[in-house]
């Protein structure tokens, strides 16, 4: 070994000139870009799974506490109505359109009151573990664990309303 040898000086085993070649630089940039892209996609999927899980939790909470469901739906209706009131007062919409959109808000409120909260809880849990895995994140695992109980509660609700169903209909 000569003193100019990088290994003799404790330096890298590969000469630095190798990294100056254009094809090597392009390969490294491409590999780095692919890794960053993969990390971004994985983070996005995990965040979507978390959001789906949280929606499932919200609907399960609404199933267990119908008063919270009513309160949140009423607040949402009031926000929409106040936005319409502001538009009407500012002259941005005519009275006929205001009446029509207010009727739509009331219809949506009534429809959402009647919907099964536990059904939506199950669907959101199912969405988390079917659409947002892999990776097998914490949210996917929690959703997969809670979905069967939500499905059973949904079945109980359907039976109590004398609605006939088969298991395949709930998938």
PDB file of C-alpha atoms in Angstrom:
ATOM      1  CA  UNK A   1       0.000   0.000   0.000  1.00  0.00           C
ATOM      2  CA  UNK A   2       1.217   3.415  -0.902  1.00  0.00           C
ATOM      3  CA  UNK A   3       0.555   6.589   1.054  1.00  0.00           C
ATOM      4  CA  UNK A   4      -1.690   7.831  -1.804  1.00  0.00           C
ATOM      5  CA  UNK A   5      -3.927   4.763  -1.384  1.00  0.00           C
ATOM      6  CA  UNK A   6      -7.238   5.845   0.280  1.00  0.00           C
ATOM      7  CA  UNK A   7      -7.454   2.586   2.209  1.00  0.00           C
ATOM      8  CA  UNK A   8      -4.024   3.161   3.711  1.00  0.00           C
ATOM      9  CA  UNK A   9      -5.150   6.531   5.027  1.00  0.00           C
ATOM     10  CA  UNK A  10      -8.404   5.121   6.449  1.00  0.00           C
ATOM     11  CA  UNK A  11     -10.426   6.728   3.646  1.00  0.00           C
ATOM     12  CA  UNK A  12     -13.174   5.229   1.523  1.00  0.00           C
ATOM     13  CA  UNK A  13     -12.581   1.973  -0.286  1.00  0.00           C
ATOM     14  CA  UNK A  14     -14.220   3.416  -3.412  1.00  0.00           C
ATOM     15  CA  UNK A  15     -12.497   6.335  -5.107  1.00  0.00           C
ATOM     16  CA  UNK A  16     -14.472   9.583  -5.069  1.00  0.00           C
ATOM     17  CA  UNK A  17     -14.051   9.869  -8.820  1.00  0.00           C
ATOM     18  CA  UNK A  18     -16.582   7.079  -9.271  1.00  0.00           C
ATOM     19  CA  UNK A  19     -19.326   9.328  -7.862  1.00  0.00           C
ATOM     20  CA  UNK A  20     -18.454  12.064 -10.310  1.00  0.00           C
ATOM     21  CA  UNK A  21     -19.554  10.012 -13.273  1.00  0.00           C
ATOM     22  CA  UNK A  22     -22.889  11.249 -14.660  1.00  0.00           C
ATOM     23  CA  UNK A  23     -24.572   7.842 -14.697  1.00  0.00           C
ATOM     24  CA  UNK A  24     -23.684   7.246 -11.040  1.00  0.00           C
ATOM     25  CA  UNK A  25     -25.015  10.662 -10.029  1.00  0.00           C
ATOM     26  CA  UNK A  26     -28.207  10.047 -12.018  1.00  0.00           C
ATOM     27  CA  UNK A  27     -28.622   6.640 -10.412  1.00  0.00           C
ATOM     28  CA  UNK A  28     -28.198   8.085  -6.915  1.00  0.00           C
ATOM     29  CA  UNK A  29     -30.639  10.941  -7.611  1.00  0.00           C
ATOM     30  CA  UNK A  30     -33.173   8.478  -9.004  1.00  0.00           C
ATOM     31  CA  UNK A  31     -32.814   6.147  -6.024  1.00  0.00           C
ATOM     32  CA  UNK A  32     -33.142   9.065  -3.609  1.00  0.00           C
ATOM     33  CA  UNK A  33     -36.199  10.381  -5.428  1.00  0.00           C
ATOM     34  CA  UNK A  34     -37.839   6.957  -5.353  1.00  0.00           C
ATOM     35  CA  UNK A  35     -37.187   6.652  -1.613  1.00  0.00           C
ATOM     36  CA  UNK A  36     -38.613  10.104  -0.905  1.00  0.00           C
ATOM     37  CA  UNK A  37     -41.646   9.366  -3.075  1.00  0.00           C
ATOM     38  CA  UNK A  38     -42.227   6.050  -1.311  1.00  0.00           C
ATOM     39  CA  UNK A  39     -41.969   7.748   2.088  1.00  0.00           C
ATOM     40  CA  UNK A  40     -44.481  10.406   1.014  1.00  0.00           C
ATOM     41  CA  UNK A  41     -46.954   7.795  -0.236  1.00  0.00           C
ATOM     42  CA  UNK A  42     -46.570   5.740   2.944  1.00  0.00           C
ATOM     43  CA  UNK A  43     -47.134   8.828   5.108  1.00  0.00           C
ATOM     44  CA  UNK A  44     -50.206   9.762   3.060  1.00  0.00           C
ATOM     45  CA  UNK A  45     -51.699   6.286   3.415  1.00  0.00           C
ATOM     46  CA  UNK A  46     -51.081   6.250   7.169  1.00  0.00           C
ATOM     47  CA  UNK A  47     -52.687   9.679   7.557  1.00  0.00           C
ATOM     48  CA  UNK A  48     -55.700   8.574   5.517  1.00  0.00           C
ATOM     49  CA  UNK A  49     -56.028   5.459   7.680  1.00  0.00           C
ATOM     50  CA  UNK A  50     -55.931   7.643  10.780  1.00  0.00           C
ATOM     51  CA  UNK A  51     -58.679   9.880   9.385  1.00  0.00           C
ATOM     52  CA  UNK A  52     -60.857   6.885   8.488  1.00  0.00           C
ATOM     53  CA  UNK A  53     -60.353   5.423  11.964  1.00  0.00           C
ATOM     54  CA  UNK A  54     -61.285   8.728  13.594  1.00  0.00           C
ATOM     55  CA  UNK A  55     -64.444   8.937  11.483  1.00  0.00           C
ATOM     56  CA  UNK A  56     -65.321   5.426  12.608  1.00  0.00           C
ATOM     57  CA  UNK A  57     -64.790   6.460  16.214  1.00  0.00           C
ATOM     58  CA  UNK A  58     -66.986   9.523  15.735  1.00  0.00           C
ATOM     59  CA  UNK A  59     -69.860   7.452  14.366  1.00  0.00           C
ATOM     60  CA  UNK A  60     -69.439   4.830  17.089  1.00  0.00           C
ATOM     61  CA  UNK A  61     -69.580   7.614  19.685  1.00  0.00           C
ATOM     62  CA  UNK A  62     -72.745   8.913  17.988  1.00  0.00           C
ATOM     63  CA  UNK A  63     -74.249   5.430  18.177  1.00  0.00           C
ATOM     64  CA  UNK A  64     -73.507   5.188  21.889  1.00  0.00           C
ATOM     65  CA  UNK A  65     -74.531   8.808  22.625  1.00  0.00           C
ATOM     66  CA  UNK A  66     -77.346   9.916  20.281  1.00  0.00           C
ATOM     67  CA  UNK A  67     -77.538  13.282  22.050  1.00  0.00           C
ATOM     68  CA  UNK A  68     -74.015  14.088  20.812  1.00  0.00           C
ATOM     69  CA  UNK A  69     -75.057  13.164  17.288  1.00  0.00           C
ATOM     70  CA  UNK A  70     -78.055  15.483  17.486  1.00  0.00           C
ATOM     71  CA  UNK A  71     -75.948  18.292  18.936  1.00  0.00           C
ATOM     72  CA  UNK A  72     -73.244  18.052  16.259  1.00  0.00           C
ATOM     73  CA  UNK A  73     -75.756  17.777  13.426  1.00  0.00           C
ATOM     74  CA  UNK A  74     -77.668  20.763  14.780  1.00  0.00           C
ATOM     75  CA  UNK A  75     -74.442  22.824  15.000  1.00  0.00           C
ATOM     76  CA  UNK A  76     -73.577  21.920  11.416  1.00  0.00           C
ATOM     77  CA  UNK A  77     -77.068  22.932  10.295  1.00  0.00           C
ATOM     78  CA  UNK A  78     -76.811  26.244  12.144  1.00  0.00           C
ATOM     79  CA  UNK A  79     -73.428  26.986  10.520  1.00  0.00           C
ATOM     80  CA  UNK A  80     -74.895  26.350   7.082  1.00  0.00           C
ATOM     81  CA  UNK A  81     -77.980  28.430   7.850  1.00  0.00           C
ATOM     82  CA  UNK A  82     -75.949  31.367   9.157  1.00  0.00           C
ATOM     83  CA  UNK A  83     -73.790  31.280   6.010  1.00  0.00           C
ATOM     84  CA  UNK A  84     -76.964  31.413   3.920  1.00  0.00           C
ATOM     85  CA  UNK A  85     -78.314  34.248   6.078  1.00  0.00           C
ATOM     86  CA  UNK A  86     -75.120  36.254   5.492  1.00  0.00           C
ATOM     87  CA  UNK A  87     -75.339  35.693   1.727  1.00  0.00           C
ATOM     88  CA  UNK A  88     -78.975  36.781   1.698  1.00  0.00           C
ATOM     89  CA  UNK A  89     -78.254  39.876   3.813  1.00  0.00           C
ATOM     90  CA  UNK A  90     -75.356  40.831   1.536  1.00  0.00           C
ATOM     91  CA  UNK A  91     -77.574  40.443  -1.511  1.00  0.00           C
ATOM     92  CA  UNK A  92     -75.417  37.694  -3.010  1.00  0.00           C
ATOM     93  CA  UNK A  93     -78.374  35.326  -3.449  1.00  0.00           C
ATOM     94  CA  UNK A  94     -82.059  35.974  -4.114  1.00  0.00           C
ATOM     95  CA  UNK A  95     -84.756  34.966  -1.613  1.00  0.00           C
ATOM     96  CA  UNK A  96     -85.907  32.046  -3.808  1.00  0.00           C
ATOM     97  CA  UNK A  97     -82.438  30.520  -3.855  1.00  0.00           C
ATOM     98  CA  UNK A  98     -82.128  31.078  -0.095  1.00  0.00           C
ATOM     99  CA  UNK A  99     -85.399  29.226   0.490  1.00  0.00           C
ATOM    100  CA  UNK A 100     -84.328  26.371  -1.789  1.00  0.00           C
ATOM    101  CA  UNK A 101     -80.915  25.981  -0.153  1.00  0.00           C
ATOM    102  CA  UNK A 102     -82.434  26.210   3.326  1.00  0.00           C
ATOM    103  CA  UNK A 103     -84.848  23.431   2.378  1.00  0.00           C
ATOM    104  CA  UNK A 104     -81.871  21.339   1.217  1.00  0.00           C
ATOM    105  CA  UNK A 105     -80.106  21.950   4.543  1.00  0.00           C
ATOM    106  CA  UNK A 106     -83.221  20.840   6.439  1.00  0.00           C
ATOM    107  CA  UNK A 107     -83.543  17.752   4.261  1.00  0.00           C
ATOM    108  CA  UNK A 108     -79.885  16.849   4.854  1.00  0.00           C
ATOM    109  CA  UNK A 109     -80.330  17.329   8.603  1.00  0.00           C
ATOM    110  CA  UNK A 110     -83.366  15.025   8.675  1.00  0.00           C
ATOM    111  CA  UNK A 111     -81.667  12.415   6.489  1.00  0.00           C
ATOM    112  CA  UNK A 112     -78.526  12.361   8.630  1.00  0.00           C
ATOM    113  CA  UNK A 113     -80.602  12.064  11.808  1.00  0.00           C
ATOM    114  CA  UNK A 114     -82.258   8.935  10.430  1.00  0.00           C
ATOM    115  CA  UNK A 115     -79.044   7.285   9.224  1.00  0.00           C
ATOM    116  CA  UNK A 116     -77.502   4.503  11.251  1.00  0.00           C
ATOM    117  CA  UNK A 117     -74.406   5.754  13.048  1.00  0.00           C
ATOM    118  CA  UNK A 118     -73.137   2.235  13.734  1.00  0.00           C
ATOM    119  CA  UNK A 119     -73.393   1.375  10.032  1.00  0.00           C
ATOM    120  CA  UNK A 120     -71.127   4.293   9.205  1.00  0.00           C
ATOM    121  CA  UNK A 121     -68.756   3.341  12.025  1.00  0.00           C
ATOM    122  CA  UNK A 122     -68.381  -0.125  10.500  1.00  0.00           C
ATOM    123  CA  UNK A 123     -67.926   1.273   6.988  1.00  0.00           C
ATOM    124  CA  UNK A 124     -65.225   3.711   8.120  1.00  0.00           C
ATOM    125  CA  UNK A 125     -63.365   0.999  10.051  1.00  0.00           C
ATOM    126  CA  UNK A 126     -63.597  -1.268   7.021  1.00  0.00           C
ATOM    127  CA  UNK A 127     -62.336   1.540   4.787  1.00  0.00           C
ATOM    128  CA  UNK A 128     -59.306   2.020   7.018  1.00  0.00           C
ATOM    129  CA  UNK A 129     -58.147  -1.584   6.895  1.00  0.00           C
ATOM    130  CA  UNK A 130     -59.160  -2.413   3.323  1.00  0.00           C
ATOM    131  CA  UNK A 131     -58.099   0.709   1.457  1.00  0.00           C
ATOM    132  CA  UNK A 132     -55.234   2.031   3.548  1.00  0.00           C
ATOM    133  CA  UNK A 133     -53.049  -1.003   4.126  1.00  0.00           C
ATOM    134  CA  UNK A 134     -50.241  -1.792   3.586  1.00  0.00           C
ATOM    135  CA  UNK A 135     -48.544  -0.362   5.546  1.00  0.00           C
ATOM    136  CA  UNK A 136     -50.030  -2.042   8.581  1.00  0.00           C
ATOM    137  CA  UNK A 137     -50.243   1.120  10.682  1.00  0.00           C
ATOM    138  CA  UNK A 138     -51.595   1.523  14.184  1.00  0.00           C
ATOM    139  CA  UNK A 139     -54.859   2.883  12.733  1.00  0.00           C
ATOM    140  CA  UNK A 140     -55.306  -0.095  10.438  1.00  0.00           C
ATOM    141  CA  UNK A 141     -54.786  -2.504  13.337  1.00  0.00           C
ATOM    142  CA  UNK A 142     -57.249  -0.633  15.551  1.00  0.00           C
ATOM    143  CA  UNK A 143     -59.830  -0.498  12.760  1.00  0.00           C
ATOM    144  CA  UNK A 144     -59.450  -4.188  12.006  1.00  0.00           C
ATOM    145  CA  UNK A 145     -59.956  -4.955  15.703  1.00  0.00           C
ATOM    146  CA  UNK A 146     -63.039  -2.736  16.121  1.00  0.00           C
ATOM    147  CA  UNK A 147     -64.847  -3.530  12.862  1.00  0.00           C
ATOM    148  CA  UNK A 148     -66.342  -6.906  13.934  1.00  0.00           C
ATOM    149  CA  UNK A 149     -67.946  -5.395  17.048  1.00  0.00           C
ATOM    150  CA  UNK A 150     -69.367  -2.524  14.997  1.00  0.00           C
ATOM    151  CA  UNK A 151     -70.748  -4.986  12.465  1.00  0.00           C
ATOM    152  CA  UNK A 152     -72.445  -6.991  15.213  1.00  0.00           C
ATOM    153  CA  UNK A 153     -74.014  -3.843  16.648  1.00  0.00           C
ATOM    154  CA  UNK A 154     -75.239  -2.955  13.170  1.00  0.00           C
ATOM    155  CA  UNK A 155     -76.806  -6.409  12.831  1.00  0.00           C
ATOM    156  CA  UNK A 156     -78.521  -5.987  16.210  1.00  0.00           C
ATOM    157  CA  UNK A 157     -79.870  -2.633  15.099  1.00  0.00           C
ATOM    158  CA  UNK A 158     -81.254  -4.114  11.876  1.00  0.00           C
ATOM    159  CA  UNK A 159     -82.859  -6.996  13.775  1.00  0.00           C
ATOM    160  CA  UNK A 160     -84.468  -4.591  16.253  1.00  0.00           C
ATOM    161  CA  UNK A 161     -86.021  -2.738  13.307  1.00  0.00           C
ATOM    162  CA  UNK A 162     -87.212  -6.041  11.775  1.00  0.00           C
ATOM    163  CA  UNK A 163     -85.107  -5.483   8.672  1.00  0.00           C
ATOM    164  CA  UNK A 164     -84.185  -8.729   6.956  1.00  0.00           C
ATOM    165  CA  UNK A 165     -80.625  -9.067   5.751  1.00  0.00           C
ATOM    166  CA  UNK A 166     -77.962 -11.566   4.832  1.00  0.00           C
ATOM    167  CA  UNK A 167     -74.324 -11.228   5.860  1.00  0.00           C
ATOM    168  CA  UNK A 168     -73.197 -10.604   2.290  1.00  0.00           C
ATOM    169  CA  UNK A 169     -75.441  -7.511   2.207  1.00  0.00           C
ATOM    170  CA  UNK A 170     -73.377  -5.876   4.928  1.00  0.00           C
ATOM    171  CA  UNK A 171     -70.077  -6.075   3.103  1.00  0.00           C
TER     172      UNK A 171
END
